[in-house]
Amino acid sequence: MTFRTALRSAIFGLAAMGLAVPATADQLDDIKADGKIVTATDMHYAPFDMLNNGTYEGMTKDLFDEVAKELGVEPVYQDIPWTAELPGLEVGKFDIVIAPVTITPERLERYTFTPPIADATVSLVKAAGNDELQKPQDIAGKTVGVQQGTAQFRQLQSYGEELGGVTVKEYGTTDEAYADLAAGRLDAVAGSLPNLTYLVKNRPETFALFEPAQFGQPTFFAWVLRKEEASESLARAIEDAIATMTEDGRIRAIQEKWLGGYTELPLTATSD
């Protein structure tokens, strides 16, 4: 089944269950009238989204709490599997996907992206003490885990072909991939640099980054809205909020809290 066919099927199924929300003239006006903005994310994607004893926390939550304050509404956070988020957005199950979504040219044609919230360049992590794997080229002929349906998955596939072959194993969540790496069932895991840096920082006895860790083209994470006229004012309001937060230092403080450093980001969505 192709991605396009799967997406159509998911949208049809959600609509058939009566879960779609009718299109509105202006999404921002409706959100402010309701006093809330309904979001979707996968709460198993540290350091962006995590459940700590059942409580949602992470860099995404800290960022979006501040955006919601700028909009003057309360955020509603929902834990949704990644593969259901974009189809659910398209049929109106929520207002915005705040799971970190890698900006790609294909996605820019289909969705409206907010300004970037983090670096998403694909990187590699290995088991601590594995001296056989050093640089990214060393994964040739190895088995590498990655979260399914992500831009990192596609970049890993492409890179594996360049190297002459890499066995790519897909996982529903990055936590599952990390568990298999720790158990010796994988040689490496591919993901974005912020995710893997956070992993190694918190579990240095188990995991280590490749040196260098990154490969491929630099990319960015952002949030996603429907690409429609009704969403244009909401997109502008979120862009203004992020610009304000960048200027007053809130973006820097949140990055430093969760990532241990600050990366200046573009103020508009770009796949370059």
XYZ file of N, CA and C in Angstrom:
816
model
N 0.843 -1.198 0.000
C 0.000 0.000 0.000
C 0.876 1.245 0.000
N 0.598 2.193 -0.884
C 1.385 3.424 -0.933
C 0.966 4.356 0.186
N 1.839 5.355 0.468
C 1.515 6.344 1.503
C 0.235 7.081 1.157
N 0.081 7.447 -0.116
C -1.107 8.193 -0.529
C -2.375 7.367 -0.327
N -2.320 6.061 -0.706
C -3.473 5.188 -0.530
C -3.800 5.012 0.941
N -2.748 4.818 1.751
C -2.952 4.644 3.190
C -3.572 5.883 3.802
N -3.107 7.070 3.364
C -3.637 8.314 3.897
C -5.100 8.474 3.541
N -5.459 8.155 2.281
C -6.862 8.256 1.872
C -7.725 7.317 2.691
N -7.242 6.102 2.925
C -7.997 5.121 3.686
C -8.203 5.587 5.114
N -7.147 6.154 5.712
C -7.251 6.629 7.093
C -8.249 7.770 7.197
N -8.206 8.690 6.240
C -9.126 9.827 6.251
C -10.563 9.349 6.093
N -10.793 8.390 5.175
C -12.135 7.870 4.957
C -12.653 7.195 6.209
N -11.783 6.425 6.852
C -12.187 5.704 8.053
C -12.550 6.640 9.178
N -11.763 7.687 9.391
C -12.049 8.647 10.447
C -13.343 9.396 10.166
N -13.539 9.778 8.900
C -14.753 10.498 8.538
C -15.978 9.617 8.704
N -15.834 8.321 8.362
C -16.947 7.393 8.460
C -17.395 7.214 9.900
N -16.507 7.365 10.844
C -16.842 7.227 12.263
C -17.409 8.514 12.835
N -17.558 9.531 11.998
C -18.132 10.776 12.462
C -17.212 11.611 13.312
N -15.887 11.449 13.113
C -14.926 12.155 13.940
C -14.480 13.478 13.333
N -14.851 13.736 12.102
C -14.406 14.958 11.450
C -15.139 16.167 12.013
N -14.440 17.289 12.077
C -15.031 18.548 12.517
C -15.286 19.395 11.283
N -16.486 19.938 11.115
C -16.786 20.712 9.911
C -15.824 21.869 9.730
N -15.508 22.177 8.469
C -14.628 23.300 8.158
C -15.264 24.601 8.630
N -14.453 25.534 9.067
C -14.969 26.802 9.566
C -14.426 27.940 8.724
N -15.076 29.116 8.861
C -14.667 30.268 8.076
C -13.323 30.789 8.542
N -13.098 30.780 9.861
C -11.827 31.248 10.394
C -11.503 30.433 11.639
N -10.460 29.622 11.539
C -10.117 28.706 12.613
C -9.712 29.460 13.882
N -8.948 30.534 13.746
C -8.493 31.288 14.916
C -9.676 31.890 15.671
N -10.649 32.435 14.956
C -11.830 32.993 15.607
C -12.565 31.926 16.406
N -12.709 30.745 15.834
C -13.411 29.660 16.525
C -12.640 29.194 17.752
N -11.306 29.118 17.620
C -10.470 28.710 18.760
C -10.614 29.709 19.898
N -10.584 30.988 19.590
C -10.707 32.008 20.638
C -12.111 32.010 21.241
N -13.103 31.717 20.419
C -14.467 31.639 20.948
C -14.618 30.460 21.899
N -13.970 29.365 21.589
C -14.017 28.185 22.456
C -13.093 28.319 23.671
N -12.076 29.180 23.527
C -11.130 29.361 24.621
C -10.101 28.256 24.720
N -9.975 27.446 23.676
C -9.014 26.337 23.722
C -8.535 25.997 22.320
N -7.327 25.424 22.253
C -6.777 24.927 20.998
C -6.426 23.458 21.196
N -6.953 22.606 20.336
C -6.823 21.156 20.477
C -5.630 20.674 19.652
N -4.717 19.998 20.310
C -3.479 19.577 19.675
C -3.364 18.057 19.628
N -2.417 17.586 18.829
C -2.089 16.162 18.779
C -0.584 16.004 18.761
N -0.081 15.079 19.552
C 1.337 14.744 19.529
C 1.508 13.307 19.989
N 2.686 12.764 19.777
C 3.039 11.429 20.249
C 3.898 11.612 21.499
N 3.374 11.239 22.651
C 4.053 11.523 23.911
C 5.111 10.482 24.258
N 5.824 10.051 23.244
C 6.890 9.057 23.424
C 8.065 9.455 22.516
N 8.484 10.709 22.628
C 9.480 11.247 21.702
C 10.366 12.242 22.444
N 11.059 11.737 23.449
C 11.918 12.600 24.275
C 13.041 13.219 23.449
N 13.403 14.481 23.734
C 12.955 15.319 24.843
C 11.753 16.197 24.524
N 11.163 16.014 23.328
C 10.077 16.885 22.924
C 8.778 16.542 23.648
N 8.460 15.272 23.719
C 7.184 14.839 24.276
C 7.396 13.577 25.103
N 6.986 13.631 26.387
C 7.195 12.492 27.281
C 6.058 12.401 28.286
N 5.824 11.190 28.789
C 4.923 10.976 29.909
C 5.769 10.610 31.116
N 5.687 11.406 32.165
C 6.430 11.166 33.397
C 5.417 10.842 34.490
N 5.290 9.532 34.801
C 4.270 9.076 35.756
C 2.889 9.559 35.349
N 2.622 9.483 34.045
C 1.316 9.851 33.519
C 1.125 11.323 33.239
N 2.124 12.147 33.559
C 2.035 13.587 33.318
C 2.809 13.966 32.066
N 2.159 14.706 31.192
C 2.783 15.125 29.942
C 3.784 16.243 30.198
N 4.987 16.097 29.657
C 6.008 17.131 29.778
C 6.938 17.048 28.579
N 7.825 18.040 28.464
C 8.809 18.040 27.393
C 8.960 19.408 26.756
N 9.886 19.479 25.831
C 10.186 20.739 25.160
C 8.974 21.248 24.366
N 8.269 20.337 23.693
C 7.092 20.748 22.930
C 6.059 21.392 23.835
N 5.781 20.757 24.964
C 4.770 21.303 25.877
C 5.183 22.690 26.383
N 6.443 22.835 26.770
C 6.894 24.143 27.250
C 6.732 25.212 26.177
N 7.099 24.866 24.941
C 6.966 25.818 23.845
C 5.508 26.159 23.573
N 4.671 25.112 23.500
C 3.288 25.387 23.102
C 2.487 26.011 24.229
N 2.831 25.743 25.481
C 2.194 26.466 26.586
C 2.351 27.972 26.385
N 3.559 28.384 25.980
C 3.827 29.807 25.779
C 3.099 30.346 24.551
N 3.039 29.553 23.490
C 2.297 29.976 22.299
C 0.822 30.164 22.639
N 0.260 29.228 23.396
C -1.150 29.324 23.773
C -1.407 30.584 24.606
N -0.459 30.931 25.481
C -0.589 32.174 26.249
C -0.644 33.379 25.316
N 0.206 33.370 24.288
C 0.201 34.481 23.327
C -1.130 34.555 22.578
N -1.744 33.388 22.318
C -3.030 33.356 21.623
C -4.193 33.670 22.560
N -3.958 33.539 23.869
C -5.012 33.804 24.840
C -5.989 32.663 25.016
N -5.519 31.430 24.800
C -6.383 30.260 24.932
C -5.668 29.174 25.727
N -6.429 28.138 26.126
C -5.865 27.003 26.838
C -5.542 25.878 25.860
N -4.368 25.263 25.976
C -4.042 24.132 25.109
C -4.657 22.833 25.621
N -5.156 22.024 24.720
C -5.637 20.673 25.030
C -4.673 19.701 24.363
N -3.991 18.884 25.170
C -2.963 17.985 24.643
C -3.507 16.564 24.532
N -3.331 15.962 23.348
C -3.781 14.598 23.107
C -2.603 13.726 22.677
N -2.547 12.512 23.221
C -1.509 11.542 22.868
C -2.032 10.674 21.727
N -1.500 10.907 20.521
C -1.977 10.236 19.308
C -0.801 9.546 18.631
N -0.926 8.288 18.204
C 0.171 7.652 17.467
C 0.564 8.490 16.251
N 1.868 8.567 15.994
C 2.360 9.416 14.915
C 1.658 9.128 13.592
N 1.469 7.865 13.246
C 0.900 7.527 11.944
C -0.544 7.990 11.786
N -1.222 8.346 12.877
C -2.608 8.816 12.796
C -2.727 10.327 12.887
N -1.615 11.015 13.107
C -1.703 12.450 13.372
C -2.038 13.280 12.137
N -1.287 13.105 11.065
C -1.559 13.915 9.869
C -2.902 13.555 9.232
N -3.278 12.265 9.127
C -4.629 11.965 8.655
C -5.711 12.573 9.543
N -5.515 12.525 10.859
C -6.491 13.107 11.768
C -6.597 14.610 11.620
N -5.461 15.269 11.383
C -5.468 16.712 11.151
C -6.300 17.050 9.918
N -6.135 16.279 8.874
C -6.807 16.577 7.611
C -8.325 16.497 7.731
N -8.837 15.614 8.595
C -10.290 15.508 8.745
C -10.806 16.327 9.921
N -9.954 17.156 10.530
C -10.410 18.094 11.542
C -10.552 17.542 12.941
N -9.866 16.465 13.272
C -9.950 15.928 14.635
C -9.271 16.838 15.653
N -8.321 17.632 15.214
C -7.627 18.582 16.089
C -7.211 19.789 15.270
N -6.803 20.842 15.977
C -6.474 22.099 15.299
C -5.067 22.110 14.733
N -4.147 21.403 15.410
C -2.738 21.473 15.037
C -2.020 20.222 15.501
N -1.054 19.786 14.714
C -0.151 18.710 15.129
C 1.103 19.364 15.691
N 1.370 19.120 16.991
C 2.551 19.719 17.613
C 3.662 18.699 17.832
N 3.446 17.452 17.407
C 4.575 16.528 17.343
C 5.605 17.160 16.411
N 6.885 17.080 16.742
C 7.877 17.655 15.837
C 7.816 16.966 14.465
N 7.459 17.712 13.447
C 7.329 17.172 12.086
C 8.458 17.751 11.239
N 9.216 16.883 10.600
C 10.305 17.358 9.752
C 9.752 18.049 8.514
N 10.242 19.246 8.236
C 9.813 19.984 7.057
C 10.461 19.365 5.816
N 9.643 18.978 4.853
C 10.139 18.460 3.578
C 9.399 19.173 2.447
N 9.967 19.203 1.234
C 9.267 19.851 0.121
C 7.890 19.229 -0.130
N 7.785 17.894 -0.004
C 6.505 17.223 -0.248
C 5.467 17.646 0.786
N 5.857 17.726 2.039
C 4.911 18.119 3.088
C 4.535 19.591 2.976
N 5.456 20.430 2.521
C 5.135 21.852 2.356
C 4.044 22.055 1.312
N 3.954 21.165 0.349
C 2.907 21.267 -0.663
C 1.542 20.901 -0.093
N 1.525 20.056 0.916
C 0.265 19.496 1.443
C -0.215 20.195 2.712
N 0.727 20.727 3.513
C 0.381 21.291 4.816
C 0.974 22.685 4.989
N 0.422 23.418 5.971
C 1.008 24.687 6.392
C 1.865 24.427 7.619
N 3.128 24.849 7.562
C 4.055 24.659 8.666
C 4.249 25.960 9.434
N 4.438 25.819 10.745
C 4.860 26.951 11.561
C 6.352 27.177 11.351
N 6.916 28.252 11.886
C 8.374 28.380 11.883
C 9.013 27.201 12.620
N 10.245 26.860 12.286
C 10.914 25.721 12.935
C 11.002 25.876 14.454
N 10.929 24.722 15.147
C 11.085 24.707 16.602
C 12.380 24.025 17.027
N 13.063 23.316 16.077
C 14.309 22.630 16.446
C 14.985 22.080 15.196
N 16.268 21.788 15.337
C 17.043 21.098 14.301
C 16.546 19.659 14.205
N 16.357 19.153 12.973
C 15.874 17.782 12.795
C 16.836 16.921 11.990
N 18.059 17.379 11.807
C 18.999 16.648 10.961
C 19.203 15.228 11.474
N 19.104 14.261 10.582
C 19.161 12.847 10.973
C 20.559 12.483 11.469
N 20.583 11.675 12.543
C 21.830 11.298 13.196
C 21.760 9.838 13.627
N 22.859 9.348 14.200
C 22.946 7.935 14.570
C 23.446 7.773 16.000
N 22.873 6.774 16.687
C 23.312 6.396 18.021
C 23.596 4.899 18.039
N 24.527 4.496 18.869
C 24.932 3.096 18.977
C 24.980 2.702 20.444
N 25.275 1.444 20.697
C 25.462 0.996 22.067
C 26.775 1.541 22.608
N 26.779 1.958 23.870
C 28.014 2.429 24.492
C 29.039 1.303 24.495
N 30.274 1.643 24.159
C 31.332 0.642 24.128
C 31.479 -0.075 22.802
N 30.620 0.241 21.827
C 30.734 -0.365 20.494
C 31.779 0.416 19.700
N 32.990 -0.135 19.637
C 34.084 0.542 18.940
C 34.126 0.229 17.451
N 33.306 -0.749 17.025
C 33.284 -1.120 15.609
C 32.640 -0.033 14.774
N 31.629 0.617 15.335
C 30.904 1.664 14.627
C 31.378 3.027 15.130
N 31.930 3.826 14.229
C 32.440 5.144 14.602
C 31.750 6.252 13.814
N 31.912 6.231 12.510
C 31.329 7.255 11.648
C 30.097 6.689 10.942
N 29.223 7.547 10.405
C 27.979 7.073 9.787
C 28.181 6.021 8.702
N 29.263 6.120 7.935
C 29.489 5.142 6.859
C 29.639 3.717 7.378
N 29.914 3.564 8.658
C 30.136 2.238 9.231
C 28.861 1.417 9.366
N 27.688 2.019 9.100
C 26.452 1.233 9.194
C 26.201 0.396 7.948
N 27.068 0.493 6.952
C 26.922 -0.340 5.740
C 26.869 -1.807 6.147
N 25.823 -2.506 5.681
C 25.669 -3.926 5.984
C 25.108 -4.216 7.362
N 24.774 -3.168 8.135
C 24.281 -3.341 9.500
C 22.755 -3.185 9.552
N 22.196 -3.461 10.742
C 20.758 -3.321 10.965
C 20.516 -2.077 11.821
N 19.710 -1.164 11.288
C 19.493 0.129 11.937
C 17.999 0.347 12.140
N 17.615 0.709 13.351
C 16.220 0.980 13.659
C 15.876 2.443 13.453
N 14.588 2.700 13.182
C 14.114 4.062 12.970
C 12.603 4.072 13.128
N 12.028 5.208 13.541
C 10.580 5.291 13.687
C 9.920 5.321 12.317
N 8.869 4.521 12.169
C 8.197 4.417 10.877
C 7.479 5.709 10.508
N 7.396 5.955 9.208
C 6.649 7.102 8.706
C 7.308 8.445 8.895
N 8.577 8.471 9.293
C 9.266 9.735 9.545
C 10.168 10.116 8.382
N 10.546 11.397 8.338
C 11.509 11.844 7.335
C 12.859 11.185 7.584
N 13.178 10.905 8.842
C 14.435 10.237 9.160
C 14.478 8.830 8.562
N 13.322 8.172 8.529
C 13.235 6.852 7.901
C 13.609 6.938 6.422
N 13.045 7.903 5.711
C 13.335 8.034 4.282
C 14.799 8.411 4.046
N 15.345 9.293 4.905
C 16.745 9.671 4.746
C 17.669 8.484 5.019
N 17.309 7.663 6.004
C 18.112 6.483 6.306
C 18.075 5.504 5.132
N 16.916 5.288 4.560
C 16.808 4.399 3.398
C 17.707 4.877 2.261
N 17.619 6.173 1.969
C 18.410 6.736 0.877
C 19.904 6.606 1.158
N 20.289 6.901 2.401
C 21.698 6.815 2.774
C 22.187 5.364 2.705
N 21.343 4.439 3.132
C 21.704 3.028 3.059
C 21.964 2.579 1.636
N 21.161 3.081 0.701
C 21.376 2.736 -0.708
C 22.711 3.270 -1.196
N 23.064 4.483 -0.760
C 24.358 5.056 -1.143
C 25.519 4.194 -0.634
N 25.321 3.595 0.541
C 26.384 2.802 1.158
C 26.442 1.371 0.620
N 25.464 1.020 -0.211
C 25.455 -0.335 -0.766
C 24.591 -1.314 -0.007
N 23.838 -0.808 0.963
C 22.909 -1.672 1.669
C 22.959 -1.554 3.171
N 21.793 -1.230 3.761
C 21.602 -1.204 5.205
C 20.242 -1.835 5.478
N 20.159 -2.742 6.458
C 18.876 -3.325 6.830
C 18.162 -2.359 7.758
N 17.037 -1.814 7.294
C 16.286 -0.826 8.060
C 15.104 -1.506 8.733
N 15.014 -1.370 10.042
C 13.919 -1.948 10.813
C 13.069 -0.820 11.372
N 11.776 -0.850 11.070
C 10.867 0.220 11.481
C 10.221 -0.081 12.834
N 9.971 0.998 13.595
C 9.354 0.881 14.905
C 8.234 1.899 15.043
N 7.221 1.555 15.842
C 6.126 2.482 16.087
C 6.559 3.683 16.892
N 7.494 3.492 17.836
C 8.019 4.584 18.648
C 9.535 4.464 18.734
N 10.188 5.571 19.026
C 11.641 5.540 19.201
C 12.020 4.757 20.452
N 11.154 4.763 21.469
C 11.458 4.016 22.687
C 11.647 2.533 22.391
N 10.839 1.994 21.496
C 10.959 0.581 21.125
C 12.290 0.321 20.423
N 12.695 1.253 19.574
C 13.971 1.102 18.873
C 15.130 1.162 19.858
N 15.075 2.110 20.802
C 16.138 2.215 21.797
C 16.240 0.935 22.631
N 15.094 0.351 22.961
C 15.095 -0.878 23.762
C 15.784 -2.017 23.017
N 15.514 -2.129 21.716
C 16.160 -3.186 20.932
C 17.648 -2.928 20.760
N 18.034 -1.657 20.659
C 19.457 -1.337 20.568
C 20.160 -1.724 21.873
N 19.559 -1.394 22.993
C 20.149 -1.731 24.289
C 20.254 -3.236 24.486
N 19.298 -3.988 23.886
C 19.278 -5.442 24.023
C 20.172 -6.145 23.013
N 20.804 -5.388 22.122
C 21.702 -5.976 21.143
C 21.027 -6.495 19.893
N 19.769 -6.148 19.692
C 19.048 -6.612 18.501
C 19.201 -5.661 17.321
N 19.833 -4.516 17.545
C 20.124 -3.559 16.493
C 21.582 -3.128 16.604
N 22.128 -2.678 15.483
C 23.474 -2.114 15.502
C 23.463 -0.625 15.795
N 22.388 0.041 15.394
C 22.292 1.496 15.581
C 20.838 1.908 15.455
N 20.552 3.141 15.849
C 19.231 3.749 15.663
C 19.437 5.118 15.034
N 18.608 5.436 14.047
C 18.643 6.748 13.400
C 17.511 7.612 13.933
N 17.795 8.882 14.138
C 16.784 9.827 14.595
C 17.326 11.233 14.485
N 16.551 12.203 14.948
C 17.042 13.576 14.892
C 18.104 13.787 15.960
N 18.995 14.730 15.720
C 20.089 14.982 16.663
C 19.588 15.376 18.059
N 18.558 16.246 18.203
C 18.115 16.581 19.562
C 17.638 15.368 20.352
N 16.889 14.482 19.697
C 16.396 13.291 20.388
C 17.539 12.413 20.871
N 18.503 12.194 19.990
C 19.598 11.287 20.331
C 20.565 11.916 21.329
N 20.767 13.220 21.238
C 21.609 13.907 22.220
C 21.005 13.788 23.609
N 19.700 13.962 23.700
C 19.004 13.835 24.984
C 19.114 12.409 25.514
N 18.961 11.435 24.626
C 19.063 10.028 25.022
C 20.426 9.728 25.629
N 21.491 10.131 24.946
C 22.850 9.839 25.412
C 23.159 10.608 26.697
N 22.660 11.831 26.785
C 22.885 12.633 27.990
C 22.311 11.948 29.224
N 21.151 11.314 29.065
C 20.472 10.701 30.199
C 20.828 9.234 30.412
N 21.403 8.585 29.394
C 21.757 7.169 29.539
C 23.146 6.897 28.933
N 24.160 7.598 29.408
C 25.502 7.455 28.817
C 26.118 6.075 29.030
N 25.637 5.353 30.024
C 26.153 4.012 30.258
C 25.638 3.008 29.238
N 24.588 3.384 28.487
C 23.948 2.461 27.542
C 24.139 2.873 26.094
N 24.155 4.184 25.812
C 24.171 4.658 24.436
C 25.298 5.668 24.205
N 25.727 5.768 22.925
C 26.748 6.736 22.533
C 26.453 7.211 21.116
N 26.740 8.473 20.847
C 26.571 9.016 19.504
C 27.729 8.591 18.605
N 27.440 8.441 17.312
C 28.507 8.301 16.328
C 29.286 9.619 16.285
N 30.489 9.586 15.721
C 31.298 10.803 15.586
C 31.836 10.901 14.155
N 31.290 11.816 13.343
C 30.151 12.690 13.648
C 28.847 11.902 13.670
N 27.855 12.446 14.342
C 26.570 11.738 14.449
C 25.681 11.994 13.243
N 25.740 13.198 12.669
C 24.803 13.590 11.622
C 25.240 13.125 10.233
N 24.238 12.905 9.391
C 24.492 12.674 7.967
C 23.315 13.247 7.174
N 23.512 13.433 5.882
C 22.443 13.974 5.050
C 22.332 15.484 5.141
N 21.237 16.019 4.579
C 21.030 17.457 4.514
C 20.439 17.988 5.821
N 20.863 19.186 6.240
C 20.256 19.789 7.430
C 18.757 19.985 7.236
N 17.985 19.647 8.262
C 16.530 19.793 8.213
C 16.040 20.346 9.550
N 14.748 20.726 9.586
C 14.179 21.330 10.783
C 12.847 20.684 11.142
N 12.514 20.730 12.444
C 11.206 20.342 12.946
C 10.310 21.566 13.024
N 9.010 21.362 12.785
C 8.020 22.419 12.990
C 6.687 21.767 13.320
N 5.672 22.597 13.565
C 4.317 22.108 13.786
C 3.508 22.272 12.510
N 2.351 21.585 12.443
C 1.616 21.490 11.181
C 0.146 21.868 11.352
N -0.317 22.672 10.388
C -1.724 23.060 10.288
C -2.280 22.602 8.947
N -3.598 22.597 8.844
C -4.198 22.297 7.548
C -3.853 23.415 6.556
N -3.707 23.047 5.304
C -3.393 24.036 4.266
C -4.707 24.484 3.643
N -5.323 25.481 4.290
C -6.618 25.976 3.838
C -6.775 27.423 4.273
N -7.671 28.106 3.620
C -7.864 29.532 3.911
C -8.279 29.766 5.356
N -9.087 28.861 5.907
C -9.581 29.030 7.275
C -8.470 28.996 8.312
N -7.338 28.384 7.964
C -6.231 28.247 8.919
C -5.183 29.346 8.797
N -5.333 30.226 7.805
C -4.281 31.209 7.544
C -4.066 32.166 8.712
N -5.141 32.617 9.338
C -4.979 33.563 10.449
C -4.345 32.884 11.653
N -4.664 31.614 11.893
C -4.040 30.868 12.987
C -2.553 30.694 12.731
N -2.190 30.379 11.491
C -0.774 30.221 11.143
C -0.011 31.522 11.387
N -0.601 32.659 11.003
C 0.060 33.954 11.211
C 0.199 34.259 12.695
N -0.830 33.934 13.479
C -0.787 34.210 14.912
C 0.294 33.381 15.602
N 0.451 32.130 15.190
C 1.488 31.282 15.778
C 2.864 31.769 15.343
N 2.991 32.180 14.088
C 4.264 32.728 13.611
C 4.642 33.977 14.406
N 3.666 34.842 14.657
C 3.928 36.050 15.450
C 4.325 35.681 16.878
N 3.664 34.678 17.446
C 3.970 34.260 18.812
C 5.399 33.736 18.914
N 5.813 32.924 17.953
C 7.164 32.374 17.969
C 8.197 33.483 17.774
N 7.892 34.461 16.922
C 8.810 35.589 16.736
C 8.964 36.374 18.040
N 7.851 36.599 18.734
C 7.897 37.313 20.021
C 8.709 36.533 21.047
N 8.493 35.224 21.091
C 9.202 34.370 22.051
C 10.688 34.280 21.741
N 11.027 34.369 20.465
C 12.436 34.375 20.076
C 13.092 35.679 20.529
N 12.381 36.780 20.321
C 12.927 38.091 20.665
C 13.092 38.263 22.178
N 12.135 37.760 22.951
C 12.208 38.000 24.397
C 12.980 36.917 25.157
N 13.509 35.914 24.438
C 14.392 34.941 25.059
C 13.742 33.663 25.542
N 12.420 33.546 25.407
C 11.770 32.324 25.879
C 12.183 31.097 25.071
N 12.362 31.256 23.768
C 12.792 30.128 22.930
C 14.168 29.646 23.389
N 15.076 30.569 23.601
C 16.421 30.216 24.055
C 16.364 29.464 25.394
N 15.590 29.982 26.338
C 15.526 29.362 27.663
C 14.979 27.944 27.592
N 13.971 27.726 26.767
C 13.372 26.392 26.658
C 14.329 25.433 25.953
N 15.007 25.900 24.902
C 16.007 25.051 24.241
C 17.110 24.647 25.209
N 17.618 25.619 25.962
C 18.719 25.323 26.877
C 18.276 24.362 27.971
N 17.036 24.479 28.419
C 16.514 23.577 29.448
C 16.505 22.135 28.967
N 16.038 21.909 27.729
C 15.828 20.543 27.250
C 16.966 20.001 26.397
N 17.684 20.881 25.700
C 18.722 20.423 24.774
C 20.130 20.739 25.257
N 20.233 21.556 26.295
C 21.552 21.891 26.831
C 22.288 22.955 26.046
N 21.626 23.584 25.086
C 22.246 24.630 24.279
C 21.207 25.304 23.417
N 21.635 26.320 22.682
C 20.710 27.101 21.860
C 21.145 27.075 20.407
N 20.189 26.831 19.505
C 20.415 26.895 18.067
C 19.483 27.943 17.480
N 20.045 28.942 16.823
C 19.204 29.948 16.167
C 18.492 29.308 14.994
N 17.193 29.536 14.897
C 16.368 28.873 13.885
C 15.766 29.890 12.923
N 15.442 29.464 11.698
C 14.756 30.359 10.763
C 13.389 30.761 11.341
N 12.904 31.918 10.988
C 11.604 32.385 11.473
C 10.485 32.088 10.482
N 10.812 31.373 9.408
C 9.804 30.884 8.479
C 10.132 29.440 8.120
N 9.119 28.706 7.733
C 9.308 27.293 7.385
C 10.131 27.179 6.116
N 11.118 26.297 6.151
C 11.955 26.056 4.978
C 12.411 24.612 4.970
N 12.568 24.035 3.772
C 13.081 22.674 3.660
C 14.536 22.670 3.224
N 15.134 23.867 3.128
C 16.541 23.969 2.681
C 17.498 23.736 3.837
